[in-house]
Amino acid sequence: MNFSPAPLHIPDGFLTIVVSAIFWLITIVMVGLAVSKTNRSLGEKQIPIMGVMAAFIFAAQMLNFPIAGGTSGHFLGGTLAAIVLGPWAGILVMTAVVGIQALLFQDGGLLVMGANIFNMGILTAVIGYGLYRLVIHQKKGIRLAVAGGGAWIATMAAALFASLELWLSGTTRLEIVLPAMLGVHALIGLGEALITVAALAYIEQTRPDLLNLDNSAREGGWGWIVSGVVISLLAVLISPLASGNPDGLEKIASDLGFLGSGLDAPFQILPDYSIPFLGDTAISTILAGAVGAIVLIGLVVLLGRNLHRQKSD
Amino acid sequence: MHVDVFDQYHFTPSRVHDLDPRVKVLITVLFILSNALLPDGSWPAFALAWLLLLVANDQSGLGLGFTFKRSVVALPFTLVAVSAIFSPQGSPLAVWDLGFITLIPTDLGLIRFFSIVVRSWLSVQIAILLVATTQFPDLLHALEHLRLPRTLTTIIAFLFRYLFVLTNEVFRILRAREARSAGLPGVKGGGKLSWQIKTTGSMVGQLFLRSYERSDRIYQSMISRGYIGHIRTLNPHYMERQDWLYLFVFILFLVIIQFVGWVS
Amino acid sequence: MPVKHKSLFEIQIPECEGDILQIQDLHFSYPDGHQALRGIDLSVCEGEKVALVGPNGAGKSTLMLHLNGILGDNSPVSVAGLAVDKENLSMIRALVGLVFQNPDDQLFSPTVFDDVAFGPLHMGLPEEVVYKRVEKALADVHMKDFGDRLSHHLSMGQKKRISIATVLAMQPHILVLDEPSAGLDPRARRSLINFLKGLPITMLVSTHDLRMVEDIFPRMVIMDEGKIVADGSSRDLLQDEKLLEAHGLETPHLSNQH
């Protein structure tokens, strides 16, 4: 079996202790919550299901598809797992997948695993499930569209956070890594979105009982919806801001005390520094802003519809 | 990389293989932590860490260059760190004007870059040594003893067992796809991209359903053997004197490395 | 740090009065409405070896799942005089060793040891007993030194044997096997048949392998469309070409005809 390391699996040595520790902390809290939630709310049947589903995600990641320029993207699966199994089980499944990839294949590091689990398991579950949960009572077409959109945003958010973590660690320059990561993952995320939609459509067609809507609706709806929407918005807003104007983000980070002293505060923008296509050009900023605005409007409309529906119930 | 790639090394008898898996997990994590703690550019300390790694390689009976040879997989990621070379702090070493971009490598940037590369290279190697000398079930037991939640270790155990079964299933699906992907000479085959993605999507859906149905059967086979919600396993591992000794000596070495790193 | 488990219950096998397995008028429909069993009557005596044959979808597997209380408790099934209901469930599952058709479903643990120990551990047996049981079960299926092996490294024939060991370790009184010879090459099949032949335990085995039936099982039950259509001596039933053909079975070239 050939295993191609994905750009999202950060190896050891690339993140500082502080950044690793922060993300481990978040991850431990979330995974701990997930363990206690799944223990409490799901039957004993859930253990083998989550186990085999983890193997399924792992295996499905081997199905690659060509993207532009001769490279190929592969499926990540976090959004699909969260939608089908529920967010907590989805987080556990992705944690197991990221863990085994690091342990068995050295695809991603151990000390930085907290960050990797956060990027690929927790963000995708919160965004993918949160957005999907928003439209769970809508028509099939809308649900699938939102699932696809969620998968795309989740992939972008994972790339965004990976870039930010690398940058905060002083490993890379934001104005280089961010456009590159977001650019590549805009395409990978497209594949992710289409596969997620196709897979969901297939499942809904053959075994609609597995997407048991009442069942998943029980799992604390509003918390997920709000965090999903908020984090998506953050990701959507930060991305263009950061790629168009990295100085701004750098200033925020150093104001917050992240970029302290010495080598950990390495980068200032060279005045004549610019990157074609995705860098500090007016067009890319406008483009990114436009995409952000569209997503924003979409989310607000959906939220409004949902609130309306809840009221009329 | 083949899924079973390290299985063949598990049966070489050696002191490292015999160590309690908990000790090996701890040593691995501490070593990676120690590398991360070392300041940039502490080359003597990095060299000592590498020496420690070589000794561990040697003790494992797998050969001095064992982990080195297998660690190149991790190198492509260093591309990400290349931009660290152009850190504006430190004194410029050169000015490269590439037309659309001006790059100024600096001494501190260079030190930063190579420190990252060395750290990640060392860390990957010890992780390779860990899986090459420890059977995965033992690794799982170690994690259980180190208080990882049972739910999580159980999921990982299932994942380990079924990733082989399911990847084989994926191979069969892919082979079936390839067998029907005939190309006529001079015709660009493969269909449209959208069609390909849709096909991949239904493959994923199909794989999902098969996996789900399998988990149903596994559940039946579990309850027919008395499962009522809590997985029990026997995982007897006892720390012996030699285990404590190895752990102690290794930590001592790491302390020395840290000392060298921060003093020099 | 060995983990100590409390013993949930001590197994005390009740005296078998007459038949060890009794089923009276068992009906079952799946939630999707498919009616799988339409009135099954069956009794099996202690020590008997019974083959269950019939086309796919006849309800054989569904019937087998009932023997262990997996589908629907409160069914009109009794094992060693115990009704299959919620109260007796753990006991029933210790008495009836159910081996699924696909060993990849039966062997779900990373190592062979873990899998064979699963049943005894979940019966609440003390550790020392579990070790002994595992050792004995593996020796019984002639796979003595395989405890540390990883399940995914085994061949199909080995997996089938280990699957049987996983229930033998629970020391059941009835062994229920779903298509044990399916997917085996001739040599592995032959060795499995010889092994089953020598196993001194009550057996109910579903199969399409009529030559194996002739070889091991004196009694044969034919199922079709959720009903038992014939129940009798294998030797007689296997001669009845019309009956076999009517239920999608092929007459084997029996060795006694040559």
XYZ file of N, CA and C in Angstrom, chain B residues 34 58 73 93 96 104 109-110 163 175 196 222 251:
39
model
N 12.724 16.625 24.290
C 14.066 17.175 24.509
C 14.563 17.917 23.268
N 21.720 0.670 17.468
C 22.651 -0.438 17.592
C 22.100 -1.472 18.570
N 11.329 9.608 4.334
C 9.920 9.892 4.029
C 9.490 11.235 4.589
N 22.963 37.477 4.394
C 24.113 36.784 3.828
C 24.237 37.055 2.339
N 19.134 37.839 -3.205
C 18.783 37.184 -4.462
C 17.589 37.897 -5.062
N 16.218 37.456 0.833
C 17.429 37.792 1.581
C 17.661 36.756 2.661
N 18.322 33.031 10.125
C 17.329 32.285 9.376
C 17.841 30.910 8.991
N 19.076 30.884 8.553
C 19.697 29.622 8.154
C 19.801 28.674 9.348
N -8.013 -1.958 9.465
C -7.465 -1.165 8.369
C -6.887 -2.074 7.298
N -8.854 -1.940 -8.246
C -8.454 -2.836 -9.325
C -9.616 -3.005 -10.301
N -15.254 11.500 -12.599
C -14.313 10.734 -11.778
C -14.572 10.942 -10.292
N -19.457 -10.070 18.982
C -19.001 -9.667 20.315
C -20.035 -10.022 21.376
N 16.968 9.006 30.502
C 16.628 10.348 30.980
C 17.893 11.104 31.365
